[in-house]
Coordinates of N, CA and C in Angstrom, one line a residue:
X1 N -210.1 152.9 54.8 CA -210.7 154.1 53.9 C -210.4 155.5 54.2
X2 N -210.1 157.0 53.4 CA -209.9 157.7 54.2 C -211.8 158.7 54.5
X3 N -211.8 158.8 55.7 CA -212.5 159.3 55.8 C -212.4 161.0 55.5
X4 N -213.6 161.6 54.5 CA -214.0 162.6 54.0 C -213.8 164.0 55.0
X5 N -213.4 165.2 54.5 CA -213.7 166.1 55.2 C -215.0 166.5 55.9
X6 N -214.5 166.8 56.8 CA -215.8 167.6 58.1 C -216.1 168.8 58.3
X7 N -217.0 169.3 57.4 CA -217.2 171.2 56.7 C -218.5 171.3 57.8
X8 N -218.1 172.1 59.0 CA -219.0 173.0 59.6 C -219.6 174.2 59.3
X9 N -221.3 174.5 58.7 CA -221.2 175.4 58.4 C -222.7 176.0 59.3
X10 N -222.4 177.1 59.3 CA -223.1 177.5 60.1 C -223.6 179.3 60.2
X11 N -224.6 179.2 59.9 CA -225.8 179.9 59.5 C -227.3 180.0 60.0
X12 N -227.7 181.4 60.6 CA -229.0 181.8 60.9 C -230.6 180.7 60.0
X13 N -230.0 180.5 58.9 CA -230.6 180.6 57.5 C -230.9 179.2 57.6
X14 N -232.2 178.4 57.5 CA -232.1 177.0 57.1 C -232.0 176.9 56.3
X15 N -232.4 177.7 55.5 CA -232.4 177.3 53.7 C -231.2 177.5 52.9
X16 N -230.8 178.7 54.0 CA -228.9 178.1 53.1 C -228.1 176.9 53.6
X17 N -228.7 177.0 54.8 CA -228.0 175.6 55.4 C -228.1 174.5 54.8
X18 N -229.1 174.2 54.4 CA -229.8 173.3 53.4 C -229.2 173.0 52.4
X19 N -228.9 174.3 52.0 CA -228.8 174.7 49.8 C -227.4 173.9 50.1
X20 N -226.7 174.7 50.7 CA -225.2 174.1 51.2 C -224.4 172.9 51.5
X21 N -225.5 172.4 52.8 CA -224.9 170.9 52.6 C -225.3 169.6 51.7
X22 N -226.4 170.1 51.0 CA -226.3 169.4 49.8 C -225.7 169.5 49.2
X23 N -225.3 170.9 48.4 CA -224.6 171.3 47.3 C -222.4 170.5 48.3
X24 N -222.4 170.7 49.3 CA -220.9 170.5 49.7 C -220.9 168.6 50.2
X25 N -221.8 168.4 50.2 CA -222.2 166.4 49.6 C -221.6 166.2 48.4
X26 N -222.0 166.9 47.7 CA -222.1 166.5 46.4 C -220.5 166.7 45.6
X27 N -219.8 167.8 46.4 CA -218.3 167.3 45.9 C -217.4 166.2 46.9
X28 N -218.2 165.3 47.9 CA -217.4 164.5 48.4 C -217.4 164.9 50.0
X29 N -217.9 166.0 50.4 CA -217.3 166.8 51.9 C -219.0 166.0 52.5
X30 N -218.1 165.3 54.1 CA -219.0 165.6 54.8 C -219.6 166.5 55.9
X31 N -220.6 166.6 56.0 CA -221.5 168.5 56.5 C -222.4 168.2 58.4
X32 N -221.6 169.2 58.6 CA -222.4 169.7 60.2 C -222.9 171.0 60.4
X33 N -223.9 171.0 60.2 CA -224.6 172.1 60.7 C -224.7 173.1 62.1
X34 N -224.5 174.3 61.9 CA -225.2 175.2 63.1 C -226.0 176.0 63.3
X35 N -227.2 176.8 63.8 CA -227.9 177.6 63.2 C -227.4 179.3 64.8
X36 N -226.6 179.1 65.2 CA -226.4 180.1 65.8 C -224.0 180.4 66.4
X37 N -224.5 180.8 67.4 CA -222.6 181.0 68.0 C -222.2 179.9 68.8
X38 N -223.1 179.8 70.1 CA -222.6 178.5 70.5 C -223.6 177.5 70.8
X39 N -224.1 177.1 69.3 CA -224.7 175.8 69.2 C -223.0 175.5 67.7
X40 N -222.9 176.1 66.9 CA -221.7 176.3 66.4 C -220.8 175.7 67.7
X41 N -220.2 176.6 68.6 CA -219.2 176.0 69.6 C -219.0 174.1 70.0
X42 N -220.9 174.6 70.2 CA -220.7 173.0 70.0 C -220.2 172.0 69.3
X43 N -220.9 172.0 68.5 CA -220.5 171.1 67.5 C -218.9 171.2 67.0
X44 N -218.6 173.0 66.5 CA -216.8 172.7 67.1 C -215.9 171.3 68.3
X45 N -216.8 171.2 69.1 CA -215.9 170.3 70.2 C -216.4 168.8 69.8
X46 N -218.2 168.1 69.3 CA -218.0 167.3 69.4 C -217.6 166.7 67.6
X47 N -217.6 167.3 67.0 CA -217.4 166.8 65.6 C -215.5 167.3 64.9
X48 N -215.2 167.9 65.9 CA -213.8 168.1 65.0 C -213.4 168.6 63.4
X49 N -214.3 169.6 63.0 CA -214.4 169.8 61.6 C -213.1 169.6 61.3
X50 N -212.8 169.4 59.9 CA -211.5 170.2 58.6 C -211.5 171.6 58.7
X51 N -212.7 171.8 58.6 CA -212.8 173.4 57.9 C -214.3 174.1 58.3
X52 N -214.7 175.9 58.6 CA -215.8 176.0 59.3 C -215.8 176.7 59.0
X53 N -217.3 177.2 57.4 CA -217.4 178.2 57.0 C -219.0 179.0 58.0
X54 N -217.9 180.0 58.8 CA -219.1 181.0 59.5 C -219.8 182.2 58.8
X55 N -221.4 182.2 59.0 CA -221.3 183.7 58.8 C -221.5 184.7 60.2
X56 N -221.2 185.8 59.2 CA -220.6 187.3 60.2 C -222.3 187.5 61.2
X57 N -223.1 187.2 61.1 CA -224.5 188.0 60.9 C -224.9 186.0 62.1
X58 N -225.2 186.1 63.2 CA -225.6 185.4 63.7 C -225.9 185.3 65.6
X59 N -227.4 185.2 66.0 CA -227.9 185.2 66.9 C -226.9 185.0 68.1
X60 N -227.3 185.5 69.1 CA -227.0 185.4 70.6 C -225.2 185.3 70.1
X61 N -224.4 185.0 69.4 CA -223.5 185.0 69.4 C -222.6 185.8 68.1
X62 N -221.4 186.3 67.6 CA -221.9 187.3 66.5 C -220.3 186.0 65.5
X63 N -220.7 186.5 64.6 CA -219.7 184.7 63.7 C -218.1 185.9 64.2
X64 N -217.8 186.5 64.5 CA -216.6 187.1 65.1 C -216.0 187.0 66.2
X65 N -217.5 186.7 67.2 CA -216.5 186.4 68.4 C -216.5 184.6 68.4
X66 N -217.2 183.7 67.9 CA -217.1 182.8 67.9 C -215.6 182.6 66.8
X67 N -215.4 183.5 66.2 CA -213.6 182.9 64.8 C -213.1 183.4 66.2
X68 N -213.2 184.3 67.1 CA -212.3 184.8 68.2 C -212.1 183.7 69.2
X69 N -213.6 183.1 69.9 CA -213.1 182.5 70.3 C -212.4 180.8 70.0
X70 N -213.2 180.1 68.7 CA -212.3 179.2 67.9 C -210.3 179.1 68.5
X71 N -211.0 180.2 67.9 CA -209.0 180.5 67.4 C -208.0 180.4 68.3
X72 N -208.3 180.9 70.0 CA -207.3 180.9 70.8 C -207.2 179.6 71.4
X73 N -208.0 178.3 70.7 CA -208.0 177.0 70.9 C -207.3 176.0 69.7
X74 N -207.8 176.9 68.7 CA -207.3 175.4 67.4 C -207.2 176.6 66.1
X75 N -206.3 176.1 64.9 CA -205.8 176.4 64.2 C -206.8 175.6 63.2
X76 N -207.8 175.5 63.4 CA -208.4 174.8 62.0 C -209.1 175.7 61.6
X77 N -209.0 175.6 59.4 CA -209.2 177.0 58.9 C -210.6 177.4 58.9
X78 N -211.0 179.2 58.5 CA -212.4 179.2 59.5 C -212.3 180.1 57.6
X79 N -213.4 180.2 57.0 CA -213.9 180.9 55.8 C -214.8 181.7 56.7
X80 N -215.0 183.1 56.9 CA -216.0 184.2 57.1 C -217.2 184.5 56.0
X81 N -217.8 183.9 56.0 CA -219.2 184.4 55.2 C -220.4 185.4 55.6
X82 N -220.0 186.8 54.7 CA -221.2 188.2 55.1 C -221.8 188.4 53.5
X83 N -223.1 188.9 54.5 CA -223.9 189.6 53.2 C -222.9 190.5 52.3
X84 N -223.1 191.3 51.3 CA -222.2 192.0 50.6 C -222.0 193.4 51.5
X85 N -223.2 194.2 52.0 CA -223.0 194.8 52.4 C -222.7 195.5 53.6
X86 N -221.5 194.0 54.8 CA -221.3 194.2 55.4 C -219.6 193.0 55.4
X87 N -219.3 194.0 54.3 CA -218.2 193.3 54.2 C -216.8 193.6 55.3
X88 N -216.6 194.8 55.6 CA -215.7 194.8 57.0 C -215.9 194.3 58.0
X89 N -217.4 193.4 58.3 CA -217.6 192.8 59.2 C -216.5 191.2 58.9
X90 N -216.1 191.1 58.0 CA -215.5 189.8 57.3 C -213.6 190.5 58.2
X91 N -213.5 191.6 57.6 CA -212.4 192.5 57.9 C -212.0 192.0 59.1
X92 N -212.6 192.5 59.6 CA -212.8 192.0 61.1 C -212.2 191.0 61.2
X93 N -213.0 189.5 61.3 CA -212.8 188.5 61.3 C -211.4 188.0 60.7
X94 N -211.2 188.7 60.0 CA -209.9 188.6 59.7 C -209.0 188.6 61.0
X95 N -208.7 190.0 61.0 CA -208.0 190.2 61.9 C -208.4 189.7 64.0
X96 N -209.5 188.7 63.9 CA -209.4 188.2 64.7 C -209.0 186.5 64.5
X97 N -208.5 186.6 63.3 CA -208.0 185.1 62.8 C -208.5 184.2 61.7
X98 N -209.4 184.7 61.2 CA -210.0 183.9 60.1 C -209.0 183.5 59.0
X99 N -209.6 182.6 58.5 CA -208.4 183.0 56.7 C -208.6 183.0 56.3
X100 N -210.2 183.8 55.7 CA -210.2 184.1 54.4 C -211.7 184.1 54.0
X101 N -212.7 185.1 53.5 CA -214.3 185.6 53.9 C -214.7 185.6 52.4
X102 N -216.0 185.2 52.1 CA -216.9 185.6 50.9 C -218.1 186.1 51.2
X103 N -218.3 186.6 50.3 CA -219.6 187.6 50.5 C -220.4 187.1 49.3
X104 N -222.0 187.3 50.2 CA -222.9 186.2 49.5 C -223.5 187.3 48.8
X105 N -224.4 187.4 47.7 CA -224.2 185.6 47.2 C -223.1 185.3 46.3
X106 N -222.7 184.1 46.4 CA -221.0 183.7 46.1 C -222.1 182.6 45.4
X107 N -220.7 182.0 43.7 CA -220.4 181.2 42.9 C -220.5 179.6 44.2
X108 N -220.7 178.4 43.9 CA -220.2 177.6 44.4 C -219.6 177.0 43.9
X109 N -218.5 177.5 41.9 CA -217.4 176.6 42.3 C -216.4 177.7 43.1
X110 N -217.0 179.2 42.9 CA -216.1 179.9 44.3 C -215.5 179.3 44.8
X111 N -216.5 179.2 46.1 CA -216.6 179.0 47.6 C -215.7 177.3 47.6
X112 N -216.7 176.7 46.5 CA -215.2 175.0 46.9 C -214.1 175.0 46.6
X113 N -213.8 176.2 46.1 CA -212.6 176.2 45.4 C -211.7 176.9 46.6
X114 N -212.1 177.2 47.3 CA -211.9 178.8 47.9 C -211.2 177.0 49.6
X115 N -212.8 176.5 49.8 CA -212.2 175.4 50.5 C -210.9 173.7 50.6
X116 N -210.8 174.1 49.3 CA -210.3 172.8 48.7 C -208.4 173.7 48.8
X117 N -209.0 174.9 48.6 CA -207.7 175.9 49.1 C -207.4 175.8 50.8
X118 N -207.5 176.3 51.2 CA -207.8 176.3 52.6 C -207.0 174.4 53.2
X119 N -207.9 174.0 53.3 CA -207.6 171.9 53.6 C -206.7 171.6 53.1
X120 N -206.0 172.2 51.7 CA -204.9 171.9 51.5 C -204.1 172.3 52.2
X121 N -203.7 173.3 53.1 CA -202.6 174.4 52.9 C -203.0 173.8 54.6
X122 N -203.9 173.3 55.2 CA -204.0 173.0 57.2 C -203.1 172.0 57.2
X123 N -202.5 172.2 59.3 CA -201.1 171.3 59.0 C -202.2 170.1 59.0
X124 N -201.6 168.7 58.0 CA -201.4 167.3 58.4 C -201.3 166.7 59.8
X125 N -202.5 167.1 61.0 CA -201.8 165.8 61.8 C -201.3 164.3 62.3
X126 N -201.5 164.1 60.6 CA -201.3 162.3 60.9 C -199.8 162.4 60.2
X127 N -199.2 163.8 59.2 CA -197.9 163.4 58.3 C -197.2 164.3 59.4
X128 N -195.5 162.0 59.6 CA -194.7 162.9 60.1 C -193.7 162.6 59.8
X129 N -193.5 163.6 59.0 CA -192.5 163.5 57.5 C -192.1 163.8 58.5
X130 N -190.5 164.5 57.8 CA -188.6 165.2 58.4 C -189.2 166.7 58.8
X131 N -188.2 166.8 59.8 CA -187.9 168.5 59.6 C -187.3 169.4 59.3
X132 N -187.9 170.3 58.7 CA -187.8 171.2 57.8 C -187.5 172.0 58.7
X133 N -186.6 173.3 57.9 CA -185.9 174.5 58.3 C -186.0 175.0 59.8
X134 N -185.3 175.8 60.6 CA -185.8 177.2 61.4 C -185.2 177.7 60.5
X135 N -186.0 178.9 60.4 CA -185.1 180.5 60.5 C -185.7 181.0 61.9
X136 N -184.5 181.7 61.8 CA -183.8 183.2 61.8 C -183.9 184.4 62.4
X137 N -184.5 185.2 62.0 CA -183.6 186.0 61.9 C -184.4 187.6 62.6
X138 N -182.9 188.0 63.3 CA -182.8 189.0 64.2 C -183.6 188.5 65.7
X139 N -184.7 189.0 66.0 CA -185.3 188.8 67.3 C -186.7 187.3 66.9
X140 N -186.1 187.1 65.6 CA -187.7 186.3 65.4 C -187.2 185.3 64.8
X141 N -187.9 184.2 65.6 CA -187.3 182.9 64.8 C -188.9 182.0 64.5
X142 N -188.6 181.1 63.8 CA -189.7 180.1 63.1 C -189.5 178.3 63.0
X143 N -189.8 177.7 63.7 CA -190.0 177.0 63.8 C -190.8 175.6 62.7
X144 N -190.3 176.0 61.2 CA -191.9 174.7 60.8 C -192.0 173.5 61.4
X145 N -191.8 172.9 61.9 CA -191.7 171.6 62.3 C -192.5 171.7 63.4
X146 N -193.0 172.7 64.4 CA -193.2 172.3 65.3 C -194.4 173.4 65.4
X147 N -194.9 173.8 63.6 CA -195.6 175.2 63.6 C -195.6 176.1 64.4
X148 N -194.4 177.0 65.1 CA -194.3 177.8 66.7 C -193.6 178.7 65.8
X149 N -193.4 180.4 66.6 CA -193.3 181.5 66.4 C -192.8 182.2 67.6
X150 N -191.5 182.1 67.7 CA -191.4 182.8 68.6 C -190.7 184.4 68.5
X151 N -190.8 185.7 69.3 CA -189.8 187.5 69.7 C -189.5 187.2 70.5
X152 N -187.9 187.5 70.3 CA -187.3 187.4 71.6 C -188.1 186.4 73.1
X153 N -188.0 185.1 72.3 CA -188.0 183.8 72.7 C -189.4 183.7 73.2
X154 N -190.2 184.3 73.6 CA -191.4 184.3 74.1 C -192.4 183.7 73.1
X155 N -193.2 182.8 72.7 CA -193.7 182.4 71.9 C -195.1 183.4 71.6
X156 N -195.0 183.4 69.6 CA -195.9 183.9 69.0 C -197.3 183.6 68.5
X157 N -198.6 182.6 68.9 CA -199.5 181.7 68.3 C -200.0 183.0 67.3
X158 N -200.0 181.7 66.2 CA -200.2 182.7 65.0 C -201.3 181.6 64.4
X159 N -201.9 182.1 63.8 CA -203.7 181.6 63.0 C -202.4 180.7 61.5
X160 N -202.7 179.0 60.9 CA -202.3 178.8 59.4 C -201.8 180.0 58.7
X161 N -202.4 180.8 57.9 CA -201.9 182.0 56.8 C -201.2 182.6 57.7
X162 N -201.0 183.4 58.7 CA -200.7 184.1 59.0 C -198.9 183.3 59.3
X163 N -198.8 182.1 60.1 CA -197.8 181.5 60.1 C -197.2 181.3 58.2
X164 N -198.0 180.8 57.8 CA -197.8 180.7 55.9 C -196.9 182.0 55.4
X165 N -197.8 182.7 56.0 CA -196.8 184.2 55.5 C -195.9 184.4 55.9
X166 N -195.5 184.9 57.2 CA -194.7 184.7 58.0 C -193.4 184.2 57.4
X167 N -193.4 182.5 57.5 CA -193.0 182.0 56.5 C -192.2 181.9 55.3
X168 N -192.8 182.6 54.3 CA -192.6 182.8 53.2 C -191.6 184.1 53.4
X169 N -191.6 185.3 53.7 CA -190.7 186.1 54.4 C -189.7 185.9 54.4
X170 N -189.9 185.2 55.3 CA -188.7 185.0 56.3 C -187.7 184.3 55.6
X171 N -188.3 183.4 54.6 CA -187.5 182.3 52.9 C -186.7 183.3 52.4
X172 N -187.5 184.5 51.8 CA -187.4 185.2 51.2 C -186.5 186.7 51.6
X173 N -186.2 186.4 52.6 CA -185.9 187.8 53.5 C -185.4 188.7 52.4
X174 N -185.1 189.9 52.6 CA -183.6 190.5 51.4 C -184.1 190.8 50.5
X175 N -185.3 189.5 49.3 CA -185.9 189.8 48.4 C -187.4 191.0 48.5
X176 N -187.5 191.6 48.0 CA -189.2 191.9 48.1 C -190.4 191.5 47.2
X177 N -191.5 190.5 47.8 CA -191.5 189.8 47.2 C -193.7 190.2 46.9
X178 N -193.6 190.8 45.3 CA -194.9 190.9 45.1 C -196.1 191.0 45.3
X179 N -197.2 191.5 45.8 CA -198.5 191.1 46.2 C -199.4 189.6 45.8
X180 N -198.5 190.0 44.4 CA -199.1 188.9 43.6 C -198.4 187.3 43.8
X181 N -197.9 187.6 43.9 CA -196.7 186.3 44.0 C -197.1 185.3 45.6
X182 N -197.7 186.9 46.7 CA -197.3 186.2 48.2 C -199.1 185.2 48.2
X183 N -199.7 186.1 46.4 CA -201.5 186.0 47.1 C -201.8 184.5 46.8
X184 N -200.7 184.1 45.3 CA -200.9 182.8 45.1 C -199.8 182.2 45.7
X185 N -199.4 182.5 46.7 CA -198.5 181.1 47.2 C -198.9 181.4 48.7
X186 N -199.7 182.2 49.4 CA -200.3 181.7 50.8 C -202.4 181.4 50.0
X187 N -202.3 181.6 49.2 CA -204.5 181.9 48.9 C -204.6 180.9 48.0
X188 N -203.2 180.5 47.0 CA -203.3 179.7 45.6 C -203.8 180.3 44.7
X189 N -203.3 179.7 43.2 CA -203.9 180.6 41.8 C -205.5 180.6 41.7
X190 N -206.1 179.9 42.0 CA -207.2 180.1 42.3 C -208.2 181.3 42.6
X191 N -208.1 182.1 43.9 CA -207.8 182.9 44.8 C -208.7 184.2 43.8
X192 N -210.0 183.9 45.0 CA -211.2 184.9 44.0 C -211.3 186.2 44.4
X193 N -210.7 186.2 46.1 CA -210.2 187.6 46.8 C -210.2 188.4 45.9
X194 N -209.7 190.1 46.9 CA -209.3 191.3 46.9 C -207.8 190.8 47.7
X195 N -207.1 191.8 47.4 CA -205.8 192.2 47.9 C -206.3 192.5 49.4
X196 N -206.9 193.2 49.9 CA -207.2 193.4 51.1 C -207.3 192.4 52.6
X197 N -207.4 191.3 52.1 CA -207.3 190.0 52.7 C -205.5 189.4 53.0
X198 N -205.0 190.7 51.6 CA -203.4 189.9 52.2 C -202.8 191.4 53.2
X199 N -203.7 192.6 52.6 CA -203.3 193.1 53.6 C -203.4 193.6 55.5
X200 N -204.3 192.8 55.6 CA -205.1 192.3 56.5 C -204.2 191.6 57.2
X201 N -204.0 190.8 57.0 CA -202.7 189.2 57.9 C -201.4 190.4 57.6
X202 N -201.1 191.0 56.9 CA -199.5 191.8 57.6 C -199.9 192.5 58.0
X203 N -200.7 192.8 58.5 CA -201.0 194.3 59.4 C -201.1 193.6 60.9
X204 N -201.9 192.4 61.1 CA -201.6 191.7 62.4 C -200.4 191.0 62.3
X205 N -199.8 190.7 61.5 CA -198.7 190.2 61.3 C -197.3 191.2 62.4
X206 N -198.0 192.3 61.8 CA -196.6 193.8 62.2 C -197.5 193.7 63.6
X207 N -198.6 193.4 64.3 CA -198.8 194.0 65.5 C -198.2 193.0 66.8
X208 N -198.2 191.5 65.9 CA -197.3 190.4 66.6 C -195.8 191.1 66.8
X209 N -195.0 191.1 65.4 CA -193.9 191.2 65.7 C -192.7 192.4 66.0
X210 N -193.8 193.9 65.9 CA -192.7 194.9 65.2 C -193.1 195.2 66.8
X211 N -192.4 196.2 67.1 CA -191.8 197.0 68.1 C -192.8 198.3 68.2
X212 N -192.6 198.9 67.3 CA -193.6 199.7 66.6 C -194.8 199.8 65.0
X213 N -195.9 199.0 65.4 CA -196.1 198.5 64.3 C -196.9 199.4 62.8
X214 N -196.4 200.3 63.4 CA -197.3 202.3 63.0 C -195.5 201.9 62.1
X215 N -194.6 202.1 62.5 CA -193.5 202.2 61.5 C -192.6 200.0 61.6
X216 N -192.8 200.2 61.0 CA -192.3 198.9 60.9 C -190.9 199.1 60.4
X217 N -190.0 197.6 60.8 CA -188.6 197.8 60.7 C -188.7 195.9 60.1
X218 N -189.3 195.0 60.5 CA -189.5 193.8 59.9 C -189.9 193.7 58.8
X219 N -191.4 193.6 58.9 CA -192.4 193.2 57.3 C -192.8 195.6 56.3
X220 N -191.6 195.2 55.7 CA -191.1 196.8 55.1 C -192.4 196.7 54.3
X221 N -193.0 197.7 53.5 CA -194.2 198.1 52.6 C -193.1 198.3 51.3
X222 N -192.6 198.1 50.1 CA -191.8 198.3 49.2 C -193.2 199.2 48.2
X223 N -193.5 200.2 48.4 CA -194.6 200.9 47.5 C -195.3 200.9 46.3
X224 N -196.2 200.0 46.0 CA -196.6 199.6 44.7 C -196.6 199.2 43.9
X225 N -195.3 198.3 44.7 CA -194.6 196.7 44.4 C -195.3 195.4 45.5
X226 N -195.3 195.3 46.7 CA -195.6 194.2 47.6 C -194.3 194.2 48.8
X227 N -194.0 193.6 50.1 CA -193.4 193.5 50.4 C -192.0 192.9 50.5
X228 N -191.7 193.4 51.7 CA -190.3 192.8 52.4 C -190.1 192.5 53.7
X229 N -189.3 191.0 53.5 CA -188.8 191.0 54.8 C -187.8 191.9 55.2
X230 N -186.8 192.5 55.8 CA -185.8 192.8 56.1 C -184.6 192.2 57.3
X231 N -183.2 191.7 56.0 CA -182.5 190.6 56.8 C -181.8 191.7 57.2
X232 N -181.0 191.5 59.0 CA -180.0 191.9 58.9 C -178.8 191.0 59.3
X233 N -177.1 191.3 58.7 CA -176.1 191.0 58.6 C -176.0 189.8 60.0
X234 N -175.6 188.4 59.4 CA -176.0 187.5 61.3 C -176.4 187.1 61.8
X235 N -178.2 187.0 60.1 CA -179.3 185.9 60.6 C -178.8 184.7 59.2
X236 N -180.1 183.3 60.7 CA -179.4 182.6 59.9 C -180.7 182.0 59.5
X237 N -180.3 181.4 58.6 CA -181.1 180.3 58.4 C -180.9 178.4 58.5
X238 N -181.6 177.9 59.1 CA -180.2 176.3 59.2 C -182.2 175.1 59.2

């Protein structure tokens, strides 16, 4: 029998933790909770959840710092949760490795849709399927089977969403991908957020891939349309 995915809910308000725990359990998930940053890290180590719902404002250790710490050693999907007037904090969370964010108050249906989408896209550690393409374009090499990216032969760790976004851009090198297509393919057709999430992920990728992120030559903006990965002659897909 397959065990249901475990969701770690991290929030300092007990009423919120209790209500969300009940709602997620009704959706078929197992739920663990934590009230602050250090407890969140301890719970993560003990239960190894499939996904984390992480509030930005936490006592003792901010949600952004928790995200940074967890991302340094795990690719577990992380969805930041923030009050509407603190949206900038969630964007900072994206910059340190979160996959998505939602603002309070939110609809449960919206949250569950995002949780399920993130879980569908998470690497399946039990899947020993066939190796798929290695993509090499210039100084960037992506190995999808190993979930590895290297630049100038040096490994560059990427969170899940950044990896998927780069893979999609590389597979379509030389072609313009619209913002709508990128969001639909990476975050799913039922994504409820805005395009800031895509922009932050592009910014993070450029910081890791480009020699001069302010003047990108790999991931270029096609103003008013979307993004294109520049493909030089002789680049290979295999």
